[in-house]
Short mmCIF file of C-alpha atoms in Angstrom, two decimals:
data_model
loop_
_atom_site.label_atom_id
_atom_site.label_comp_id
_atom_site.label_asym_id
_atom_site.label_seq_id
_atom_site.Cartn_x
_atom_site.Cartn_y
_atom_site.Cartn_z
CA VAL X 11 79.28 15.21 82.84
CA LYS X 12 80.75 18.44 84.25
CA SER X 13 84.38 17.52 83.49
CA ASN X 14 83.68 15.60 80.24
CA LYS X 15 86.00 12.87 81.52
CA PHE X 16 85.63 9.13 82.01
CA LEU X 17 85.87 7.32 85.36
CA THR X 18 88.88 5.07 84.83
CA ALA X 19 90.51 2.28 86.88
CA MET X 20 94.32 2.39 86.75
CA LYS X 21 95.34 -1.12 87.76
CA ARG X 22 99.09 -0.43 87.51
CA HIS X 23 98.94 2.49 89.95
CA PRO X 24 98.23 2.32 93.70
CA ALA X 25 95.60 4.56 95.24
CA MET X 26 96.77 7.84 96.78
CA VAL X 27 95.45 7.10 100.30
CA GLU X 28 94.88 3.35 100.55
CA ARG X 29 98.08 2.14 98.91
CA LYS X 30 96.92 -1.50 98.68
CA ALA X 31 93.98 -0.53 96.48
CA MET X 32 93.98 0.42 92.79
CA ARG X 33 93.81 4.05 91.78
CA VAL X 34 90.63 5.42 90.18
CA SER X 35 90.81 8.73 88.32
CA LEU X 36 89.12 10.82 85.63
CA ASP X 37 90.57 10.47 82.13
CA ALA X 38 89.73 12.67 79.16
CA GLN X 39 90.40 10.02 76.51
CA GLY X 40 88.57 6.97 77.84
CA SER X 41 89.64 3.37 77.21
CA GLU X 42 88.77 -0.20 78.19
CA ALA X 43 89.77 0.82 81.72
CA ALA X 44 86.63 2.99 81.77
CA TRP X 45 84.31 0.01 81.15
CA PHE X 46 82.39 -1.30 84.16
CA TYR X 47 80.22 -4.30 84.94
CA ILE X 48 77.01 -3.41 86.79
CA SER X 49 75.82 -6.13 89.14
CA ALA X 50 73.12 -6.19 91.82
CA PHE X 51 74.24 -5.65 95.41
CA TYR X 52 71.35 -7.74 96.75
CA LYS X 53 70.44 -11.18 95.42
CA LEU X 54 66.87 -10.04 94.67
CA ARG X 55 67.89 -9.39 91.08
CA ALA X 56 69.58 -11.79 88.69
CA SER X 57 72.14 -11.11 85.99
CA GLY X 58 70.40 -9.64 82.95
CA ASP X 59 67.52 -8.01 84.90
CA SER X 60 66.73 -4.35 84.26
CA VAL X 61 68.43 -1.80 86.52
CA VAL X 62 65.77 0.23 88.35
CA ILE X 63 66.07 3.69 89.92
CA GLY X 64 66.85 3.23 93.61
CA ASP X 65 68.67 -0.09 93.13
CA LYS X 66 71.93 -0.66 94.95
CA VAL X 67 74.60 -1.92 92.57
CA VAL X 68 78.27 -2.88 92.50
CA LEU X 69 80.47 -1.29 89.82
CA THR X 70 83.41 -3.49 88.78
CA PRO X 71 86.01 -2.35 86.23
CA VAL X 72 86.31 -4.80 83.35
CA ASN X 73 90.11 -4.63 83.30
CA ALA X 74 90.67 -4.71 87.09
CA GLY X 75 88.17 -7.16 88.56
CA GLN X 76 87.98 -5.23 91.83
CA PRO X 77 84.83 -3.18 92.55
CA LEU X 78 84.71 0.53 93.23
CA HIS X 79 85.29 1.23 96.89
CA VAL X 80 84.98 4.34 99.10
CA SER X 81 87.81 4.64 101.59
CA ASP X 82 87.19 5.40 105.26
CA LEU X 83 90.23 7.68 105.27
CA PRO X 84 89.93 11.38 104.33
CA LEU X 85 91.90 12.94 101.51
CA PRO X 86 94.96 14.85 102.80
CA ASP X 87 94.02 18.04 100.95
CA HIS X 88 90.23 17.76 101.48
CA GLN X 89 89.50 16.46 104.95
CA ASP X 90 85.74 16.29 104.38
CA CYS X 91 86.12 14.09 101.26
CA LYS X 92 86.83 10.38 100.88
CA GLU X 93 88.93 8.63 98.26
CA VAL X 94 87.27 6.39 95.65
CA ASN X 95 89.45 3.48 94.56
CA ALA X 96 89.14 -0.16 93.45
CA ASP X 97 89.37 -2.66 96.29
CA PRO X 98 88.05 -6.20 96.94
CA ALA X 99 86.01 -4.85 99.89
CA GLY X 100 83.75 -3.00 97.46
CA THR X 101 80.99 -0.48 98.13
CA SER X 102 77.36 -0.42 97.06
CA TRP X 103 76.19 2.48 94.88
CA LYS X 104 72.61 3.71 94.62
CA ILE X 105 71.14 4.51 91.20
CA CYS X 106 69.59 8.00 91.35
CA LEU X 107 67.66 9.75 88.59
CA PHE X 108 69.16 13.09 87.57
CA MET X 109 66.77 13.95 84.75
CA GLU X 110 63.88 12.26 82.95
CA PHE X 111 64.28 11.67 79.22
CA ARG X 112 61.25 13.85 78.41
CA GLU X 113 62.97 16.82 80.10
CA ASP X 114 66.12 16.54 77.99
CA LYS X 115 65.18 19.17 75.40
CA GLN X 116 67.36 21.62 73.51
CA ASN X 117 65.51 24.88 74.23
CA ILE X 118 64.55 24.26 77.87
CA LEU X 119 66.39 25.54 80.96
CA LYS X 120 67.87 22.58 82.85
CA GLY X 121 69.96 21.99 85.94
CA GLY X 122 73.63 22.18 84.96
CA ASP X 123 73.07 24.71 82.16
CA VAL X 124 75.47 27.66 82.07
CA VAL X 125 73.82 31.03 81.49
CA ARG X 126 74.60 34.75 81.52
CA LEU X 127 72.21 37.14 83.28
CA PHE X 128 71.68 40.14 81.02
CA HIS X 129 70.06 43.42 82.13
CA ALA X 130 67.96 44.36 79.08
CA GLU X 131 67.57 48.08 79.87
CA GLN X 132 71.16 48.85 80.80
CA GLU X 133 72.61 46.24 78.41
CA LYS X 134 75.00 44.92 81.04
CA PHE X 135 75.84 41.45 82.34
CA LEU X 136 75.66 40.37 86.00
CA THR X 137 79.30 39.74 86.84
CA CYS X 138 81.34 38.55 89.80
CA ASP X 139 84.92 39.77 90.16
CA ASN X 140 87.49 40.89 92.73
CA TYR X 141 87.27 44.46 93.96
CA ASN X 142 89.39 45.66 96.93
CA ASP X 143 90.36 42.03 97.61
CA GLN X 144 86.72 40.95 97.90
CA LEU X 145 84.36 39.21 95.52
CA ARG X 146 81.71 41.67 94.35
CA VAL X 147 78.60 41.22 92.22
CA PHE X 148 77.83 44.06 89.81
CA LEU X 149 76.63 44.90 86.31
CA ARG X 150 79.48 45.17 83.81
CA THR X 151 79.41 46.78 80.38
CA SER X 152 80.77 44.69 77.52
CA GLY X 153 83.29 46.35 75.20
CA ARG X 154 82.06 44.33 72.23
CA SER X 155 79.95 45.92 69.55
CA THR X 156 77.31 43.21 69.99
CA LYS X 157 76.60 42.71 73.68
CA THR X 158 75.42 39.13 73.24
CA ASP X 159 78.89 38.18 71.88
CA ALA X 160 80.56 38.66 75.28
CA THR X 161 82.22 35.45 76.49
CA SER X 162 83.88 36.30 79.84
CA SER X 163 83.62 33.44 82.34
CA LYS X 164 83.21 36.06 85.09
CA ALA X 165 79.67 36.64 83.82
CA MET X 166 78.73 32.96 83.57
CA TRP X 167 76.50 31.21 86.11
CA GLU X 168 75.59 27.53 86.45
CA VAL X 169 71.89 26.86 87.06
CA GLU X 170 70.85 24.53 89.88
CA VAL X 171 67.21 23.48 90.11
CA VAL X 172 66.41 23.15 93.82
CA ASN X 173 64.98 19.73 94.74
CA GLN X 174 64.51 17.79 97.95
CA ASN X 175 66.93 15.24 96.51
CA ALA X 176 70.28 16.99 96.10
CA CYS X 177 71.25 14.55 93.33
CA ARG X 178 68.22 15.46 91.23
CA GLY X 179 68.44 17.96 88.38
CA GLY X 180 65.97 18.09 85.54
CA ALA X 181 64.16 20.78 83.60
CA GLY X 182 63.27 24.08 85.24
CA HIS X 183 59.64 25.11 85.61
CA TRP X 184 58.27 28.55 86.50
CA ASN X 185 57.21 27.27 89.92
CA ASN X 186 60.67 25.86 90.72
CA LEU X 187 63.30 27.45 92.96
CA TYR X 188 66.82 28.04 91.65
CA ARG X 189 70.40 28.66 92.69
CA PHE X 190 73.05 30.29 90.50
CA LYS X 191 76.67 29.22 91.00
CA HIS X 192 79.42 31.42 89.60
CA LEU X 193 81.35 29.31 87.12
CA ALA X 194 84.80 30.78 87.83
CA THR X 195 84.69 30.86 91.65
CA GLU X 196 81.97 28.25 92.47
CA HIS X 197 80.38 30.76 94.85
CA TYR X 198 76.60 31.05 94.93
CA LEU X 199 74.68 34.19 94.06
CA ALA X 200 73.05 35.43 97.28
CA VAL X 201 71.35 38.45 98.82
CA GLU X 202 72.03 40.31 102.04
CA VAL X 203 70.83 43.47 103.76
CA ASP X 204 72.66 46.59 102.56
CA SER X 205 73.81 48.28 105.77
CA ASP X 206 76.02 50.88 104.05
CA THR X 207 74.92 54.35 105.17
CA THR X 208 76.86 56.17 102.43
CA TYR X 209 74.48 58.32 100.38
CA ASP X 210 73.82 56.95 96.92
CA GLN X 211 71.05 58.11 94.60
CA THR X 212 70.34 54.60 93.27
CA ARG X 213 70.27 53.14 96.78
CA GLN X 214 67.83 55.80 97.93
CA LYS X 215 65.61 55.13 94.92
CA LEU X 216 65.57 51.40 95.66
CA ARG X 217 64.93 51.95 99.34
CA GLY X 218 61.98 54.29 98.81
CA ASN X 219 59.88 54.48 101.98
CA SER X 220 61.48 51.34 103.36
CA GLU X 221 64.54 51.39 105.57
CA ILE X 222 65.72 48.01 104.31
CA VAL X 223 67.31 47.39 100.92
CA TYR X 224 69.04 44.24 99.70
CA HIS X 225 71.97 43.79 97.36
CA LEU X 226 73.58 40.85 95.57
CA VAL X 227 76.68 39.14 96.93
CA THR X 228 78.33 35.73 96.54
CA ASP X 229 78.29 33.16 99.30
CA PHE X 230 80.13 29.83 99.51
CA ASP X 231 78.18 28.65 102.59
CA VAL X 232 75.38 26.44 101.24
CA ASN X 233 74.30 25.75 104.84
CA GLN X 234 72.37 29.04 104.64
CA PRO X 235 70.33 28.14 101.54
CA VAL X 236 67.54 30.69 102.01
CA TYR X 237 69.88 33.53 100.97
CA THR X 238 70.92 31.74 97.76
CA ILE X 239 67.48 30.68 96.49
CA PHE X 240 65.74 32.62 93.72
CA GLU X 241 62.45 32.51 91.83
CA LEU X 242 62.04 33.26 88.14
CA GLU X 243 59.16 35.46 86.99
CA ALA X 244 58.00 35.47 83.38
CA THR X 245 57.54 38.77 81.54
CA ASN X 246 54.36 37.43 79.96
CA ILE X 247 51.56 35.09 81.02
CA GLN X 248 52.83 31.54 81.61
CA LYS X 249 51.47 28.47 83.38
CA THR X 250 53.30 27.86 86.64
CA ASP X 251 54.06 24.23 85.76
CA GLN X 252 55.34 25.10 82.29
CA MET X 253 59.01 24.57 81.49
CA VAL X 254 61.25 27.66 81.31
CA PRO X 255 62.49 28.23 77.73
#
């Protein structure tokens, strides 16, 4: 979905890591090599039965005849990732629900949507860009006559609806938690304590009587999720379980 490409088995090319297996890649065009048979991994289901969420299945390319397989060997350029290829050994795949059909609506905020965060009073977009060789988050003024016409990818954020199941997306509700991933850098929007002692009028106004003030940063470490999780608050009265428009 994210790349708009088709999973394709290339039977005339060997895999990059396991040379005896067939290569599997993403192809923008799509062809018969992107067609797959879905069969049950366990014999509890027969051919022609409905595929149910949670089922373990085997995906076999129509043109190759060898099922999708996950290699035990790491990729040379990504040591924490494994290669997917087509090999007689095969691998079972679990069917997980990403979004229910009733949540797939045009005017509803959903996981995977790309948004811009616009400050209504200052008419500026929340932007992430390099400053002094570091990624900084700040409000940037658009040079366009109509602010909503700005199209810079540096001001675009991908919405992630936080769920216990990391594979789950779906529609966003007011009582959900969210993460915002910067589209250009894939860093997450986060907060941290502002320890800068340099006098700044805005900082002093935000701090007030408190000695602690937070500011926005970007963080690639998703192992510290509490700093990257946000809540959305409506500007008018809304039910907590209502979808976010």
